[in-house]
PDB file of C-alpha atoms in Angstrom:
ATOM      1  CA  MET A   1     -35.502  29.226  50.214  1.00 53.00           C
ATOM      2  CA  VAL A   2     -36.621  31.100  47.082  1.00 52.00           C
ATOM      3  CA  SER A   3     -38.833  34.183  47.114  1.00 49.00           C
ATOM      4  CA  VAL A   4     -41.282  34.991  44.324  1.00 50.00           C
ATOM      5  CA  LEU A   5     -42.986  38.343  43.803  1.00 49.00           C
ATOM      6  CA  SER A   6     -46.151  38.661  41.758  1.00 49.00           C
ATOM      7  CA  VAL A   7     -46.207  41.028  38.815  1.00 52.00           C
ATOM      8  CA  VAL A   8     -49.161  43.341  39.273  1.00 48.00           C
ATOM      9  CA  PRO A   9     -50.142  46.247  37.021  1.00 52.00           C
ATOM     10  CA  ARG A  10     -49.194  49.652  38.421  1.00 55.00           C
ATOM     11  CA  GLY A  11     -51.875  51.026  40.733  1.00 50.00           C
ATOM     12  CA  ALA A  12     -53.733  47.722  41.048  1.00 48.00           C
ATOM     13  CA  LEU A  13     -52.748  47.274  44.679  1.00 48.00           C
ATOM     14  CA  ALA A  14     -53.033  49.866  47.389  1.00 49.00           C
ATOM     15  CA  VAL A  15     -50.035  48.358  49.177  1.00 46.00           C
ATOM     16  CA  PRO A  16     -46.945  50.547  49.339  1.00 47.00           C
ATOM     17  CA  ARG A  17     -44.071  49.355  47.175  1.00 48.00           C
ATOM     18  CA  THR A  18     -41.811  48.627  50.147  1.00 46.00           C
ATOM     19  CA  ALA A  19     -44.486  46.460  51.798  1.00 43.00           C
ATOM     20  CA  ALA A  20     -45.104  44.493  48.555  1.00 42.00           C
ATOM     21  CA  ALA A  21     -41.391  43.858  48.168  1.00 41.00           C
ATOM     22  CA  SER A  22     -41.129  42.461  51.668  1.00 41.00           C
ATOM     23  CA  VAL A  23     -43.869  39.856  51.064  1.00 41.00           C
ATOM     24  CA  SER A  24     -42.409  36.561  49.952  1.00 39.00           C
ATOM     25  CA  LEU A  25     -43.842  33.190  49.247  1.00 37.00           C
ATOM     26  CA  SER A  26     -41.925  30.023  49.749  1.00 39.00           C
ATOM     27  CA  VAL A  27     -42.802  27.760  46.840  1.00 35.00           C
ATOM     28  CA  LEU A  28     -40.069  25.171  46.902  1.00 36.00           C
ATOM     29  CA  SER A  29     -39.092  22.731  49.559  1.00 38.00           C
ATOM     30  CA  LEU A  30     -36.208  20.384  49.882  1.00 37.00           C
ATOM     31  CA  VAL A  31     -36.760  16.917  51.177  1.00 38.00           C
ATOM     32  CA  GLY A  32     -33.758  15.366  52.826  1.00 41.00           C
ATOM     33  CA  SER A  33     -30.701  15.323  50.609  1.00 39.00           C
ATOM     34  CA  VAL A  34     -32.687  14.217  47.495  1.00 41.00           C
ATOM     35  CA  GLY A  35     -33.402  17.747  46.352  1.00 42.00           C
ATOM     36  CA  LEU A  36     -36.324  19.450  44.700  1.00 40.00           C
ATOM     37  CA  ILE A  37     -39.622  17.515  44.795  1.00 42.00           C
ATOM     38  CA  GLY A  38     -42.192  19.845  43.319  1.00 41.00           C
ATOM     39  CA  LEU A  39     -44.613  22.689  43.462  1.00 40.00           C
ATOM     40  CA  ALA A  40     -48.305  22.282  44.160  1.00 45.00           C
ATOM     41  CA  ALA A  41     -50.650  25.208  43.799  1.00 48.00           C
ATOM     42  CA  VAL A  42     -54.288  24.373  44.319  1.00 48.00           C
ATOM     43  CA  PRO A  43     -56.918  27.040  44.942  1.00 52.00           C
ATOM     44  CA  ALA A  44     -58.622  26.609  48.294  1.00 52.00           C
ATOM     45  CA  ALA A  45     -62.097  26.358  46.674  1.00 51.00           C
ATOM     46  CA  ALA A  46     -60.950  23.554  44.368  1.00 48.00           C
ATOM     47  CA  ALA A  47     -59.382  21.613  47.228  1.00 50.00           C
ATOM     48  CA  ALA A  48     -62.584  21.766  49.311  1.00 54.00           C
ATOM     49  CA  ALA A  49     -65.015  20.871  46.477  1.00 54.00           C
ATOM     50  CA  PRO A  50     -65.889  17.204  46.022  1.00 57.00           C
ATOM     51  CA  ALA A  51     -64.885  15.655  42.721  1.00 58.00           C
ATOM     52  CA  ALA A  52     -67.690  15.472  40.139  1.00 57.00           C
ATOM     53  CA  PRO A  53     -68.492  12.012  38.844  1.00 58.00           C
ATOM     54  CA  ALA A  54     -66.800  11.334  35.503  1.00 60.00           C
ATOM     55  CA  THR A  55     -69.188  11.187  32.562  1.00 61.00           C
ATOM     56  CA  PRO A  56     -68.096   9.594  29.316  1.00 59.00           C
ATOM     57  CA  ALA A  57     -67.518  12.168  26.610  1.00 62.00           C
ATOM     58  CA  ALA A  58     -69.649  11.864  23.502  1.00 58.00           C
ATOM     59  CA  PRO A  59     -67.572  10.836  20.485  1.00 57.00           C
ATOM     60  CA  ALA A  60     -66.628  13.820  18.371  1.00 60.00           C
ATOM     61  CA  LEU A  61     -67.990  13.528  14.854  1.00 55.00           C
ATOM     62  CA  PRO A  62     -66.259  15.314  11.995  1.00 50.00           C
ATOM     63  CA  PRO A  63     -68.291  17.914  10.134  1.00 53.00           C
ATOM     64  CA  PRO A  64     -69.796  16.770   6.831  1.00 51.00           C
ATOM     65  CA  VAL A  65     -67.530  17.090   3.816  1.00 43.00           C
ATOM     66  CA  ARG A  66     -68.579  19.908   1.514  1.00 46.00           C
ATOM     67  CA  PRO A  67     -67.309  20.247  -2.069  1.00 48.00           C
ATOM     68  CA  GLU A  68     -65.169  23.231  -1.063  1.00 51.00           C
ATOM     69  CA  ASP A  69     -63.569  21.144   1.733  1.00 47.00           C
ATOM     70  CA  ARG A  70     -62.222  18.487  -0.651  1.00 45.00           C
ATOM     71  CA  GLY A  71     -58.541  18.046  -1.181  1.00 59.00           C
ATOM     72  CA  GLY A  72     -56.683  20.202  -3.673  1.00 68.00           C
ATOM     73  CA  ASP A  73     -56.959  17.728  -6.544  1.00 92.00           C
ATOM     74  CA  HIS A  74     -60.138  18.774  -8.349  1.00 96.00           C
ATOM     75  CA  LEU A  75     -60.298  19.651 -12.049  1.00 98.00           C
ATOM     76  CA  THR A  76     -62.956  20.690 -14.533  1.00 98.00           C
ATOM     77  CA  VAL A  77     -62.304  19.653 -18.131  1.00 98.00           C
ATOM     78  CA  VAL A  78     -64.277  21.307 -20.955  1.00 98.00           C
ATOM     79  CA  VAL A  79     -63.853  19.537 -24.312  1.00 98.00           C
ATOM     80  CA  GLU A  80     -65.174  21.029 -27.566  1.00 98.00           C
ATOM     81  CA  HIS A  81     -65.061  20.006 -31.246  1.00 97.00           C
ATOM     82  CA  ALA A  82     -63.729  16.546 -30.399  1.00 96.00           C
ATOM     83  CA  GLY A  83     -66.746  14.716 -31.777  1.00 93.00           C
ATOM     84  CA  ALA A  84     -69.917  13.016 -30.653  1.00 90.00           C
ATOM     85  CA  GLY A  85     -69.623  11.418 -27.251  1.00 92.00           C
ATOM     86  CA  LEU A  86     -66.390  13.257 -26.435  1.00 95.00           C
ATOM     87  CA  ASP A  87     -67.495  16.885 -26.113  1.00 96.00           C
ATOM     88  CA  GLY A  88     -68.720  18.036 -22.728  1.00 97.00           C
ATOM     89  CA  THR A  89     -67.796  19.275 -19.289  1.00 98.00           C
ATOM     90  CA  TYR A  90     -66.271  16.722 -16.947  1.00 98.00           C
ATOM     91  CA  GLU A  91     -65.386  16.947 -13.262  1.00 98.00           C
ATOM     92  CA  VAL A  92     -62.626  14.826 -11.797  1.00 97.00           C
ATOM     93  CA  SER A  93     -61.287  14.671  -8.245  1.00 97.00           C
ATOM     94  CA  CYS A  94     -58.349  12.533  -7.228  1.00 96.00           C
ATOM     95  CA  HIS A  95     -57.210  11.250  -3.845  1.00 92.00           C
ATOM     96  CA  PRO A  96     -59.882   9.857  -3.587  1.00 93.00           C
ATOM     97  CA  GLY A  97     -61.188   9.567  -7.136  1.00 94.00           C
ATOM     98  CA  ALA A  98     -64.638  10.989  -7.878  1.00 96.00           C
ATOM     99  CA  GLY A  99     -66.543  12.928 -10.508  1.00 97.00           C
ATOM    100  CA  ASN A 100     -68.499  12.494 -13.720  1.00 97.00           C
ATOM    101  CA  HIS A 101     -65.417  11.993 -15.925  1.00 97.00           C
ATOM    102  CA  PRO A 102     -65.804   8.795 -18.009  1.00 96.00           C
ATOM    103  CA  ASP A 103     -62.495   7.380 -16.668  1.00 97.00           C
ATOM    104  CA  VAL A 104     -61.766   8.874 -13.239  1.00 97.00           C
ATOM    105  CA  ALA A 105     -59.159   6.238 -12.329  1.00 97.00           C
ATOM    106  CA  GLY A 106     -57.336   6.614 -15.654  1.00 97.00           C
ATOM    107  CA  ALA A 107     -57.446  10.428 -15.467  1.00 97.00           C
ATOM    108  CA  CYS A 108     -55.975  10.404 -11.952  1.00 97.00           C
ATOM    109  CA  ARG A 109     -53.333   7.867 -12.982  1.00 97.00           C
ATOM    110  CA  VAL A 110     -52.131   9.987 -15.945  1.00 97.00           C
ATOM    111  CA  LEU A 111     -52.123  13.127 -13.793  1.00 96.00           C
ATOM    112  CA  ASP A 112     -50.056  11.409 -11.109  1.00 95.00           C
ATOM    113  CA  SER A 113     -47.595  10.002 -13.662  1.00 95.00           C
ATOM    114  CA  ASN A 114     -47.117  13.450 -15.281  1.00 94.00           C
ATOM    115  CA  THR A 115     -46.626  15.280 -11.967  1.00 94.00           C
ATOM    116  CA  ARG A 116     -43.008  16.040 -11.079  1.00 91.00           C
ATOM    117  CA  TRP A 117     -41.686  18.251  -8.293  1.00 86.00           C
ATOM    118  CA  GLY A 118     -40.739  21.675  -9.631  1.00 86.00           C
ATOM    119  CA  ARG A 119     -42.438  21.173 -13.007  1.00 90.00           C
ATOM    120  CA  ASP A 120     -45.824  22.456 -14.142  1.00 92.00           C
ATOM    121  CA  THR A 121     -47.926  19.426 -15.063  1.00 94.00           C
ATOM    122  CA  PHE A 122     -50.029  21.599 -17.389  1.00 97.00           C
ATOM    123  CA  ALA A 123     -47.209  23.729 -18.869  1.00 95.00           C
ATOM    124  CA  PRO A 124     -47.800  25.040 -22.393  1.00 95.00           C
ATOM    125  CA  VAL A 125     -45.551  24.082 -25.286  1.00 94.00           C
ATOM    126  CA  ALA A 126     -42.300  26.039 -25.016  1.00 91.00           C
ATOM    127  CA  SER A 127     -42.123  28.980 -27.385  1.00 89.00           C
ATOM    128  CA  GLY A 128     -39.426  29.056 -30.029  1.00 86.00           C
ATOM    129  CA  GLY A 129     -39.308  25.292 -30.508  1.00 86.00           C
ATOM    130  CA  SER A 130     -39.672  23.436 -33.789  1.00 92.00           C
ATOM    131  CA  CYS A 131     -42.973  21.627 -34.209  1.00 93.00           C
ATOM    132  CA  THR A 132     -44.101  19.489 -37.086  1.00 94.00           C
ATOM    133  CA  MET A 133     -46.852  21.015 -39.174  1.00 92.00           C
ATOM    134  CA  LEU A 134     -49.375  18.283 -38.452  1.00 93.00           C
ATOM    135  CA  TYR A 135     -52.994  19.169 -37.893  1.00 94.00           C
ATOM    136  CA  GLY A 136     -54.730  16.954 -35.377  1.00 95.00           C
ATOM    137  CA  GLY A 137     -58.223  18.338 -35.854  1.00 95.00           C
ATOM    138  CA  PRO A 138     -60.325  21.099 -34.306  1.00 97.00           C
ATOM    139  CA  ALA A 139     -60.614  19.592 -30.810  1.00 98.00           C
ATOM    140  CA  THR A 140     -59.906  21.942 -27.898  1.00 98.00           C
ATOM    141  CA  ALA A 141     -59.896  21.440 -24.152  1.00 98.00           C
ATOM    142  CA  HIS A 142     -59.747  23.804 -21.216  1.00 98.00           C
ATOM    143  CA  VAL A 143     -58.675  22.444 -17.816  1.00 98.00           C
ATOM    144  CA  THR A 144     -59.274  24.519 -14.675  1.00 98.00           C
ATOM    145  CA  GLY A 145     -59.199  23.833 -10.961  1.00 97.00           C
ATOM    146  CA  THR A 146     -56.484  22.844  -8.521  1.00 96.00           C
ATOM    147  CA  TRP A 147     -53.854  20.147  -8.820  1.00 95.00           C
ATOM    148  CA  ALA A 148     -51.159  19.381  -6.226  1.00 90.00           C
ATOM    149  CA  GLY A 149     -52.089  22.555  -4.340  1.00 89.00           C
ATOM    150  CA  ARG A 150     -51.638  24.840  -7.350  1.00 92.00           C
ATOM    151  CA  PRO A 151     -54.249  26.590  -9.468  1.00 95.00           C
ATOM    152  CA  VAL A 152     -54.708  25.222 -12.982  1.00 97.00           C
ATOM    153  CA  ASP A 153     -55.881  27.152 -16.050  1.00 98.00           C
ATOM    154  CA  ALA A 154     -54.587  25.332 -19.132  1.00 98.00           C
ATOM    155  CA  SER A 155     -55.790  25.279 -22.728  1.00 98.00           C
ATOM    156  CA  TYR A 156     -55.137  22.448 -25.171  1.00 98.00           C
ATOM    157  CA  ASP A 157     -55.554  22.098 -28.929  1.00 98.00           C
ATOM    158  CA  ARG A 158     -54.214  19.880 -31.697  1.00 97.00           C
ATOM    159  CA  SER A 159     -52.894  22.551 -34.055  1.00 96.00           C
ATOM    160  CA  ASN A 160     -49.385  21.086 -34.617  1.00 95.00           C
ATOM    161  CA  GLY A 161     -47.189  18.157 -33.648  1.00 95.00           C
ATOM    162  CA  CYS A 162     -46.101  19.687 -30.337  1.00 96.00           C
ATOM    163  CA  GLU A 163     -49.676  20.467 -29.288  1.00 97.00           C
ATOM    164  CA  ILE A 164     -50.833  16.985 -30.358  1.00 97.00           C
ATOM    165  CA  GLY A 165     -48.059  15.444 -28.219  1.00 96.00           C
ATOM    166  CA  ARG A 166     -49.015  17.629 -25.260  1.00 97.00           C
ATOM    167  CA  TRP A 167     -52.675  16.566 -25.633  1.00 98.00           C
ATOM    168  CA  ASP A 168     -51.816  12.884 -26.014  1.00 97.00           C
ATOM    169  CA  ARG A 169     -49.721  12.918 -22.808  1.00 97.00           C
ATOM    170  CA  MET A 170     -52.936  13.791 -20.949  1.00 98.00           C
ATOM    171  CA  VAL A 171     -55.091  10.963 -22.392  1.00 97.00           C
ATOM    172  CA  PRO A 172     -57.401   9.759 -20.742  1.00 97.00           C
ATOM    173  CA  LEU A 173     -57.897  13.019 -18.806  1.00 98.00           C
ATOM    174  CA  LEU A 174     -58.414  14.467 -22.285  1.00 98.00           C
ATOM    175  CA  PRO A 175     -60.233  12.214 -24.747  1.00 97.00           C
ATOM    176  CA  ARG A 176     -58.398  10.213 -27.382  1.00 96.00           C
ATOM    177  CA  VAL A 177     -59.484  11.905 -30.599  1.00 91.00           C
ATOM    178  CA  GLY A 178     -58.961  11.171 -34.287  1.00 74.00           C
ATOM    179  CA  SER A 179     -56.881  13.298 -36.623  1.00 52.00           C
ATOM    180  CA  ALA A 180     -58.339  15.195 -39.572  1.00 44.00           C
ATOM    181  CA  SER A 181     -57.940  12.065 -41.720  1.00 40.00           C
ATOM    182  CA  GLY A 182     -59.959  10.028 -39.225  1.00 39.00           C
ATOM    183  CA  SER A 183     -57.172   7.844 -37.790  1.00 38.00           C
ATOM    184  CA  ALA A 184     -56.856   7.655 -34.036  1.00 40.00           C
ATOM    185  CA  SER A 185     -54.172   9.813 -32.504  1.00 39.00           C
ATOM    186  CA  GLY A 186     -51.448   8.194 -30.531  1.00 39.00           C
ATOM    187  CA  PRO A 187     -47.891   7.012 -30.948  1.00 38.00           C
ATOM    188  CA  PRO A 188     -46.813   6.485 -34.553  1.00 37.00           C
ATOM    189  CA  SER A 189     -47.207   3.023 -35.986  1.00 35.00           C
ATOM    190  CA  ASP A 190     -44.709   1.098 -38.115  1.00 34.00           C
ATOM    191  CA  SER A 191     -47.338  -0.036 -40.583  1.00 33.00           C
ATOM    192  CA  PRO A 192     -46.917   1.322 -44.139  1.00 33.00           C
ATOM    193  CA  SER A 193     -50.544   2.497 -44.298  1.00 33.00           C
ATOM    194  CA  ASP A 194     -49.859   5.016 -41.530  1.00 33.00           C
ATOM    195  CA  SER A 195     -46.779   6.595 -43.072  1.00 30.00           C
ATOM    196  CA  LEU A 196     -46.919   9.826 -45.044  1.00 28.00           C
ATOM    197  CA  GLN A 197     -46.874   9.405 -48.809  1.00 28.00           C
TER     198      GLN A 197
END
């Protein structure tokens, strides 16, 4: 037989300490040689009350999705000086794709392909490197928001070869723009008309 004493705050009972210590409650019973069967503690009021008829629970509906409740993949892209039809402010959300960006699926695809664990998807060009002195035009872009659970605040331009390459890696999130000479930016071509003279 096991005795159990209740823990009661000091002064809560008017029973002397020696009397409280002598009160014991048998909570376990042994049945035959099988051993311990269980403990059942049911308040007397609950045992005497009839069971209420079961009513089906109404299905729980999720709260409506607000813009601030969306996943962490939401970006705002502001493009300036890129040319007619390219300048503007674009919203893009991924997972699932949404927004007023002209190519939401393509933007999400390029973001996913450029995202690597432990690397900043929007990292600036490393300082101290050698960049070709190409000018890709006056286009600029500013990307803000959240991507992969991290805040984003990245600026882009086309002021040299490194910056042009960084921009082009983000096409179509950023628009494909022409260089100062009017040719479309992108990977170099083998045609003689595109080579420097």
